[in-house]
PDB file of C-alpha atoms in Angstrom:
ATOM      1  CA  UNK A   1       0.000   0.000   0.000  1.00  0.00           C
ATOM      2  CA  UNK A   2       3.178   2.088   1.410  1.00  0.00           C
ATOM      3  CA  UNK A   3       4.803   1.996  -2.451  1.00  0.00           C
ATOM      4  CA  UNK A   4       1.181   2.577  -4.182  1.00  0.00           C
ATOM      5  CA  UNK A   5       1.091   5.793  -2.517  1.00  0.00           C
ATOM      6  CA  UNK A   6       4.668   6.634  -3.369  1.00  0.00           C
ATOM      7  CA  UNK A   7       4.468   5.734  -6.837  1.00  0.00           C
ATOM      8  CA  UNK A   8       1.094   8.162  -7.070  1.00  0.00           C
ATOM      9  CA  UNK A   9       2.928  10.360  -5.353  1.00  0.00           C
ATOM     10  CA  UNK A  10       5.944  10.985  -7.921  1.00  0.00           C
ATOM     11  CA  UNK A  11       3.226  10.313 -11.129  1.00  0.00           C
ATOM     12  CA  UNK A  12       0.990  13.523  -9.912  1.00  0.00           C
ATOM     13  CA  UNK A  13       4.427  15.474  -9.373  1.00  0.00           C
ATOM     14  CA  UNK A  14       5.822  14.655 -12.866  1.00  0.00           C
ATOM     15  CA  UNK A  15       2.510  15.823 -14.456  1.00  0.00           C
ATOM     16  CA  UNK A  16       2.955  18.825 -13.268  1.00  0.00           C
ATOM     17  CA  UNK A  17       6.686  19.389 -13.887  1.00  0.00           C
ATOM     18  CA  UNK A  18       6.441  18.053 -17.654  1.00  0.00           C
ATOM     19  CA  UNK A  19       4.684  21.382 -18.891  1.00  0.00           C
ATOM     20  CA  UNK A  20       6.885  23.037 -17.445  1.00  0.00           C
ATOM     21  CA  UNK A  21       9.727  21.587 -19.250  1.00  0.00           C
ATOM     22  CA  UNK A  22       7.852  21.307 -22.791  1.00  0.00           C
ATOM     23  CA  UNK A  23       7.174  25.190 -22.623  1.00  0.00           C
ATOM     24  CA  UNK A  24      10.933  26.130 -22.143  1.00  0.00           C
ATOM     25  CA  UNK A  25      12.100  24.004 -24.602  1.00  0.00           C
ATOM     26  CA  UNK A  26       9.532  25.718 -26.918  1.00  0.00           C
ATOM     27  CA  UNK A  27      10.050  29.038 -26.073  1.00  0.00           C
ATOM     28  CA  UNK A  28      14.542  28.419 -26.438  1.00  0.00           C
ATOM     29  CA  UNK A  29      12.873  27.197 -30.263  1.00  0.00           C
ATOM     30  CA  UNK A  30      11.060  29.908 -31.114  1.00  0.00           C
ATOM     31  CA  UNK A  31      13.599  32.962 -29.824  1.00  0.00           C
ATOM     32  CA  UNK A  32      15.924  33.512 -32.519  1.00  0.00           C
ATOM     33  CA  UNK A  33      19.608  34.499 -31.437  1.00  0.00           C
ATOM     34  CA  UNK A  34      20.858  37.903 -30.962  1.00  0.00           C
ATOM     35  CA  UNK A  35      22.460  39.943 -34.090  1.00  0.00           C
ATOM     36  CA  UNK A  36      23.671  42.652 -34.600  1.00  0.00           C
ATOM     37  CA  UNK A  37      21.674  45.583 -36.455  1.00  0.00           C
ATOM     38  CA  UNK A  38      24.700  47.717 -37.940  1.00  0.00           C
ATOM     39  CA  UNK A  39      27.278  46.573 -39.139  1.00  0.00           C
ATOM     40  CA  UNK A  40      30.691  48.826 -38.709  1.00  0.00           C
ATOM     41  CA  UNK A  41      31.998  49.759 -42.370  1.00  0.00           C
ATOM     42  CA  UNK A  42      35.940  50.148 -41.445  1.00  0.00           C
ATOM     43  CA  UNK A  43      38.103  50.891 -43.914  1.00  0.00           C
ATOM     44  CA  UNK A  44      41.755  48.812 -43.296  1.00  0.00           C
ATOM     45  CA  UNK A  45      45.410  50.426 -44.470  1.00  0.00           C
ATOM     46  CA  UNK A  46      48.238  48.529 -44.029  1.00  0.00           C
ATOM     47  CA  UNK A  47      51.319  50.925 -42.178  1.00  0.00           C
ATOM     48  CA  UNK A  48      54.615  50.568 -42.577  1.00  0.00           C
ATOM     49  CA  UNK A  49      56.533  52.398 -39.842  1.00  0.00           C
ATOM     50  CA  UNK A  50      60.610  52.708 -40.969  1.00  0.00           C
ATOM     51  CA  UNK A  51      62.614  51.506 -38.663  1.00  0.00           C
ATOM     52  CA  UNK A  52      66.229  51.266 -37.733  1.00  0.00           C
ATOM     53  CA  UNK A  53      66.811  47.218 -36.517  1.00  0.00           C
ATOM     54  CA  UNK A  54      69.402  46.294 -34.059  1.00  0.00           C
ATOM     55  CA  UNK A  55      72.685  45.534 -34.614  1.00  0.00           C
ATOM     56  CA  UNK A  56      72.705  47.266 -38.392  1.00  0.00           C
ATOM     57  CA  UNK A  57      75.650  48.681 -40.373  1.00  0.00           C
ATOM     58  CA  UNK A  58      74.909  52.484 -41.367  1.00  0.00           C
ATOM     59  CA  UNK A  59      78.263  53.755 -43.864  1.00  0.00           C
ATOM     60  CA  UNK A  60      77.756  57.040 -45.593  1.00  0.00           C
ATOM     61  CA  UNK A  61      79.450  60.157 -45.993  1.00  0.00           C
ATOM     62  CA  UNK A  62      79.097  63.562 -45.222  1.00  0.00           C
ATOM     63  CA  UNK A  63      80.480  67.346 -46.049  1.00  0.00           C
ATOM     64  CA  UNK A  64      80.026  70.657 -43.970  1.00  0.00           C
ATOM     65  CA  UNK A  65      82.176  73.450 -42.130  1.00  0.00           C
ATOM     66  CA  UNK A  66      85.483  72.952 -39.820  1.00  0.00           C
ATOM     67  CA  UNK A  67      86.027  76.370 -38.210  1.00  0.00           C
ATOM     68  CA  UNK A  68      89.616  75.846 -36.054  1.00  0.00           C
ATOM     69  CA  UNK A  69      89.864  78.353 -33.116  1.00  0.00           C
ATOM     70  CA  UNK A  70      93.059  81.073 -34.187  1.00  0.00           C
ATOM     71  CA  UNK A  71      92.765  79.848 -37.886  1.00  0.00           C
ATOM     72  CA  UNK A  72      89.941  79.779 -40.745  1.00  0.00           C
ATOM     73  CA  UNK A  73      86.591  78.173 -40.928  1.00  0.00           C
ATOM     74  CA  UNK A  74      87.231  75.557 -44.193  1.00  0.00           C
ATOM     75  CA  UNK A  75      84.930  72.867 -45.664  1.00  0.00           C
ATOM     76  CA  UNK A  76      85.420  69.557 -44.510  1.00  0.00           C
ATOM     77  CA  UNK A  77      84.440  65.930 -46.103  1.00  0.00           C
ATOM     78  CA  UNK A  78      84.311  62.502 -44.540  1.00  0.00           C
ATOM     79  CA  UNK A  79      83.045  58.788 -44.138  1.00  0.00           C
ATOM     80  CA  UNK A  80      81.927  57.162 -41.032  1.00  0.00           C
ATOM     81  CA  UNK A  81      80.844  53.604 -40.220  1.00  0.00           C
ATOM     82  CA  UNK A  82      78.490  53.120 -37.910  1.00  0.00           C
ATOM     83  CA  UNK A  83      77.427  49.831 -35.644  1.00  0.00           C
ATOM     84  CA  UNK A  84      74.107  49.942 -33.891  1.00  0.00           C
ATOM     85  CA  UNK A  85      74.677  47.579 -30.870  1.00  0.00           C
ATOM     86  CA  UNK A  86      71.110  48.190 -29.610  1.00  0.00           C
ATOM     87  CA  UNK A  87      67.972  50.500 -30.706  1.00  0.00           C
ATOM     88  CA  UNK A  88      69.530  52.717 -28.197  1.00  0.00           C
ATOM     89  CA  UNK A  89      73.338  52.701 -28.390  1.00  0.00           C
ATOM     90  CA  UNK A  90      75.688  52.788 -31.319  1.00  0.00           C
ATOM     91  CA  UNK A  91      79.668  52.797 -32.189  1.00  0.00           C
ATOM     92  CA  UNK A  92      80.696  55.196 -34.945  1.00  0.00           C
ATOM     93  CA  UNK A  93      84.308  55.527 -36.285  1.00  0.00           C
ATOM     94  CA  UNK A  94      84.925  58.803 -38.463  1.00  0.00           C
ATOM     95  CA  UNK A  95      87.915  60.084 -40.959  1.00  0.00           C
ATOM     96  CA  UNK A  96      87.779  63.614 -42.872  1.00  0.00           C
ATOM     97  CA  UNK A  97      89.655  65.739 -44.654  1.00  0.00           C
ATOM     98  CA  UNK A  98      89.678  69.603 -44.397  1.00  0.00           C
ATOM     99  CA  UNK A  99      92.511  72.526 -44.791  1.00  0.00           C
ATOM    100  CA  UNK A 100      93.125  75.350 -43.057  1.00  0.00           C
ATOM    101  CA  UNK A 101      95.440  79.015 -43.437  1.00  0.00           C
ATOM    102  CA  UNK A 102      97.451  80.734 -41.248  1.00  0.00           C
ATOM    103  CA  UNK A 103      96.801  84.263 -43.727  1.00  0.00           C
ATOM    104  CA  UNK A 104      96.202  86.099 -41.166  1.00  0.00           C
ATOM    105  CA  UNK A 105      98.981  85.817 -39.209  1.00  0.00           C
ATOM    106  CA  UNK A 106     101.041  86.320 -42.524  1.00  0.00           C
ATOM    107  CA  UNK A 107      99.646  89.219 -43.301  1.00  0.00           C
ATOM    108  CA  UNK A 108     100.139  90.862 -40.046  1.00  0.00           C
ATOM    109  CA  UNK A 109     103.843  89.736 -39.408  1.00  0.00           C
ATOM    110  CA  UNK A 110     102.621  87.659 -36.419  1.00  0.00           C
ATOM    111  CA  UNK A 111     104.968  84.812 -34.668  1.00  0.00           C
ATOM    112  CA  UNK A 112     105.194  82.301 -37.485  1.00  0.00           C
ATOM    113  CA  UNK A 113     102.579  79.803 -36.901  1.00  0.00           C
ATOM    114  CA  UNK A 114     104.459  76.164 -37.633  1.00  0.00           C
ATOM    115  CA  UNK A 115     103.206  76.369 -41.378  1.00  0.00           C
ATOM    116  CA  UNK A 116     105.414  75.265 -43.593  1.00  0.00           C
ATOM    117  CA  UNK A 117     102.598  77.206 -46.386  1.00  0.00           C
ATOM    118  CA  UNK A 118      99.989  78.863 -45.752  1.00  0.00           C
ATOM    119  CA  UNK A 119      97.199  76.343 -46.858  1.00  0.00           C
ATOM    120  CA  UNK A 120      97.914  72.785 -44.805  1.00  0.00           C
ATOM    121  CA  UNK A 121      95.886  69.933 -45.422  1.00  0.00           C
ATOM    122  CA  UNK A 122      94.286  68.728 -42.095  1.00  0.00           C
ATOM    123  CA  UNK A 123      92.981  64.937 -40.911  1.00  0.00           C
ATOM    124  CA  UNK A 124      90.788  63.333 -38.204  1.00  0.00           C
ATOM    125  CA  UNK A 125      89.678  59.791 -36.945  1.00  0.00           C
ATOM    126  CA  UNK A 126      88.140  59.159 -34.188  1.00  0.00           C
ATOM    127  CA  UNK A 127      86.095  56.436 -32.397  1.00  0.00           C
ATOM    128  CA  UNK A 128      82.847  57.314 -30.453  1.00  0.00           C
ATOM    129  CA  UNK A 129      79.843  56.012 -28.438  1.00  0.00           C
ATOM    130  CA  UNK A 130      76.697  57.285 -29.877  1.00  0.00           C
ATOM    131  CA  UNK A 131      72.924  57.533 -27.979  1.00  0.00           C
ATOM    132  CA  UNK A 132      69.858  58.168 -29.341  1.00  0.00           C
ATOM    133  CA  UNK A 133      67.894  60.294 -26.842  1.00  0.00           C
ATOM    134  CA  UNK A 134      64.513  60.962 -28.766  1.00  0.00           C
ATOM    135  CA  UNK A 135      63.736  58.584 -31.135  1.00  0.00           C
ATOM    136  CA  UNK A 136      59.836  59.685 -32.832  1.00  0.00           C
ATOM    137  CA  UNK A 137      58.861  60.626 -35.814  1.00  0.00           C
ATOM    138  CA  UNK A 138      59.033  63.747 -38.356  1.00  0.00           C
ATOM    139  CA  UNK A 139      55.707  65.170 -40.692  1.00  0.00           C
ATOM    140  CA  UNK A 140      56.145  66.395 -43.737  1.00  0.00           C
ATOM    141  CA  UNK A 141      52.168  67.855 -44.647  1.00  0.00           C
ATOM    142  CA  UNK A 142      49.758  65.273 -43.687  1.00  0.00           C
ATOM    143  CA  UNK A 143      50.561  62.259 -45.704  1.00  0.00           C
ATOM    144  CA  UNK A 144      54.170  61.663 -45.162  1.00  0.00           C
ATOM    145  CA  UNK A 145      55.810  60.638 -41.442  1.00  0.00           C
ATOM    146  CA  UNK A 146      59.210  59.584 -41.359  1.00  0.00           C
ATOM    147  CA  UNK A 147      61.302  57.767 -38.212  1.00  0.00           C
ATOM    148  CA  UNK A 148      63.954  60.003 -36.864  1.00  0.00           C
ATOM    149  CA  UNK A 149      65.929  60.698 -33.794  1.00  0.00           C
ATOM    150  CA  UNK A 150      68.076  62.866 -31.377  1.00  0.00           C
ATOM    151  CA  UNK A 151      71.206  61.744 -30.284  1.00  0.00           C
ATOM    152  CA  UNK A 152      74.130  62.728 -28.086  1.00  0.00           C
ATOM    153  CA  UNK A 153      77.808  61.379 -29.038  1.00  0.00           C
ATOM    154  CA  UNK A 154      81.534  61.745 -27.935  1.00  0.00           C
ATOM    155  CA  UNK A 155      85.053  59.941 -28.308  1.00  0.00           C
ATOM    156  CA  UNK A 156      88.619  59.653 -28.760  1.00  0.00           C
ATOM    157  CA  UNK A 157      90.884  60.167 -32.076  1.00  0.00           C
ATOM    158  CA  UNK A 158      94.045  62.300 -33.692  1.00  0.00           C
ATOM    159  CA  UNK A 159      93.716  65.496 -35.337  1.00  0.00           C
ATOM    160  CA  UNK A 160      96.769  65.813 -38.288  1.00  0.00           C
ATOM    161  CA  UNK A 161      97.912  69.014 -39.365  1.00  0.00           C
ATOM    162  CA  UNK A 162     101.276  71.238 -39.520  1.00  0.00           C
ATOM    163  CA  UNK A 163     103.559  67.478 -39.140  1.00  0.00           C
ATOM    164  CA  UNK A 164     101.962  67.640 -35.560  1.00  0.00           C
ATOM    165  CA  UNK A 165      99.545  64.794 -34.376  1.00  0.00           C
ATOM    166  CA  UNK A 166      97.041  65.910 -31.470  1.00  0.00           C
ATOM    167  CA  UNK A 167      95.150  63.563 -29.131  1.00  0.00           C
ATOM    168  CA  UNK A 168      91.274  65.002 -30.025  1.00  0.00           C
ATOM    169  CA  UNK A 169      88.340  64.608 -27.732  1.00  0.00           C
ATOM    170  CA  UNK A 170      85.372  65.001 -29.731  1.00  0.00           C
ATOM    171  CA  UNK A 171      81.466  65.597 -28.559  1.00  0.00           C
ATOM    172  CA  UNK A 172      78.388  66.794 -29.923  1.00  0.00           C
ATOM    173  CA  UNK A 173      74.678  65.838 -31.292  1.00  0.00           C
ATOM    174  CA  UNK A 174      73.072  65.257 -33.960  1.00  0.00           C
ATOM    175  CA  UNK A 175      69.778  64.313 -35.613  1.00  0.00           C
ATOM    176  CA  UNK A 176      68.898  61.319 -37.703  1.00  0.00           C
ATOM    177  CA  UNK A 177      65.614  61.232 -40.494  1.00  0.00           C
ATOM    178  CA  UNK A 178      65.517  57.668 -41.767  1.00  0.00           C
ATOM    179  CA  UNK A 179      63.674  58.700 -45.426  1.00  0.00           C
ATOM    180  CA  UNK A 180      63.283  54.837 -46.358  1.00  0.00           C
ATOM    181  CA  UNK A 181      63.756  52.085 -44.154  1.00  0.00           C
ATOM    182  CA  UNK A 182      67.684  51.803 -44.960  1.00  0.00           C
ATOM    183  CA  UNK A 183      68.127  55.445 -46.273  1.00  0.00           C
ATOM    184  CA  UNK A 184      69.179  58.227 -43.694  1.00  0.00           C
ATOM    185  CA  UNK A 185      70.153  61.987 -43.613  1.00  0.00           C
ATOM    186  CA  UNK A 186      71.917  63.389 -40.186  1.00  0.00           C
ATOM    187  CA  UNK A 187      72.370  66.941 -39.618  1.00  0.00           C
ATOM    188  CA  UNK A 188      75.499  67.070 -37.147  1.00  0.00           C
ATOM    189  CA  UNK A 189      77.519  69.469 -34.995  1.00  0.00           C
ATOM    190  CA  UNK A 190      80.569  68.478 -33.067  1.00  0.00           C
ATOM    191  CA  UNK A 191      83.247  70.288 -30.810  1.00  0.00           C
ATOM    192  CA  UNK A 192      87.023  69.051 -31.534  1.00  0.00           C
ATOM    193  CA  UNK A 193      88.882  69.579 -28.229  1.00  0.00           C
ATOM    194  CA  UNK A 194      92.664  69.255 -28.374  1.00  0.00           C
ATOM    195  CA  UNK A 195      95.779  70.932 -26.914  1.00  0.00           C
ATOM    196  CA  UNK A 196      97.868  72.940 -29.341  1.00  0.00           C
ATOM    197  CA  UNK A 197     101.121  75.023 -28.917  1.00  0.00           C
ATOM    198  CA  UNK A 198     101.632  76.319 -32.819  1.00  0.00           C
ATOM    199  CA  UNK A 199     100.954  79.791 -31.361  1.00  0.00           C
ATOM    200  CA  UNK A 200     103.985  80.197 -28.682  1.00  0.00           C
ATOM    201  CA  UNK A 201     102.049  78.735 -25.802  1.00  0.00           C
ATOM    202  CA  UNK A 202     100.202  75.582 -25.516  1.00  0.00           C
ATOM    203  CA  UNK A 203      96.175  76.378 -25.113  1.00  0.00           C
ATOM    204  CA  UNK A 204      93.271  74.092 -24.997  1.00  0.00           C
ATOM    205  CA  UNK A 205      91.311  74.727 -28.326  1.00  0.00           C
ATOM    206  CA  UNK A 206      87.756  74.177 -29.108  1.00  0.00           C
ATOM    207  CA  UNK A 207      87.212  73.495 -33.100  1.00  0.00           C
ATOM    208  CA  UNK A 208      83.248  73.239 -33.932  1.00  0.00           C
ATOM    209  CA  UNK A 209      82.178  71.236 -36.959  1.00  0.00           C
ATOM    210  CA  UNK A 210      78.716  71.606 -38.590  1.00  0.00           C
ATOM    211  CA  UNK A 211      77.801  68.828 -41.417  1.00  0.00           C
ATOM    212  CA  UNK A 212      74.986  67.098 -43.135  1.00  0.00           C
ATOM    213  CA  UNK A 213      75.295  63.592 -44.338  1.00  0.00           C
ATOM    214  CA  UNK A 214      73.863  60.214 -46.196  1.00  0.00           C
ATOM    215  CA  UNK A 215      73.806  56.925 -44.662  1.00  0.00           C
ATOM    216  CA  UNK A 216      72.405  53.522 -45.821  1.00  0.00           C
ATOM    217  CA  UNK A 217      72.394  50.715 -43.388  1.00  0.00           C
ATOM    218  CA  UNK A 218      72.597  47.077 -44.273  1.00  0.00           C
TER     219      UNK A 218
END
């Protein structure tokens, strides 16, 4: 009698749980799923952002003023090599060529200078540590954005001139525009520090150098 009573017992409860079950199963039928009612219209570009990679090669050239402290302010040409350790840091080795006078001492009868003529041909090389500061970017109108970047430099070399060889600290800054991604122009200006005695008395000089250049890295 005991299990009669159970076995109504569940039967009544299942009739009333079954419409219960049918009407969510109709009702997850009959709703349709979610879209969405506009649809974005996005136009896609592809950029290309030049960029300098690490541990590149960057060899150009590049041509400007030498202005030597007691003497004349002559044009000066050179090469340098560059080797980008990191994005940040870079080693740069330099030679140019430049002249300078000593006319205006000749002309005023001045204690001879150590010219053996009045034009001598001058030389550097040096060896310095290079660091980009600002890297960012450079607009030209609105269409055109090229990489570029800041940097600070210094180093070591010899400065040749008059049959005399001088120990030359160099520093300065310059700024790089990469105009393709292995194409670059610098705009550079430097200070040439050395000890000279051509003049009677041996004086700390300070020779500035102002020069634009080409590069190509590979």
């Amino acid at each position: 009698m005991m299990n009669r009573n159970i076995l109504m017992l569940f039967m009544g409860a299942a009739s009333q749980l079954l419409p219960v079950f049918v009407l969510a199963d109709t009702e997850d039928k009959s709703i349709p799923a979610q879209e969405q009612v506009i649809q974005p219209q996005l136009e896609r570009r592809d950029v290309k952002v030049p960029h300098i990679n690490a541990d590149d090669i960057e060899v150009g050239f590049y041509t400007g003023i030498l202005s030597m402290e007691n003497f004349s302010a002559e044009s000066v040409n050179g090469v340098r090599l560059a080797y980008h350790v990191t994005e940040d840091f870079f080693i740069e080795g330099a030679y140019a060529r430049s002249t300078i006078s000593d006319e205006f001492f000749r002309s005023r009868a001045f204690p001879i200078t150590g010219f053996d003529k009045q034009d001598e041909d001058l030389t550097y090389y040096n060896l310095s540590l290079g660091f980009n500061v600002l890297p960012g970017e450079i607009f030209i109108g609105r269409r055109w954005a090229m990489a570029s970047a800041f940097y600070i430099i210094g180093g070591i070399g010899t400065t040749t001139f008059a049959n005399e060889n001088f120990a030359t600290f160099n520093f300065g800054g310059g700024y790089r525009i990469l105009l393709t991604d292995w194409l670059a122009m610098h705009i550079d200006m430097r200070d040439y520090v050395f000890d000279s005695d051509l003049l009677g008395q041996n004086k700390r000089t300070n020779n500035f150098e102002a020069t634009v250049g080409i590069t190509v890295f590979f």
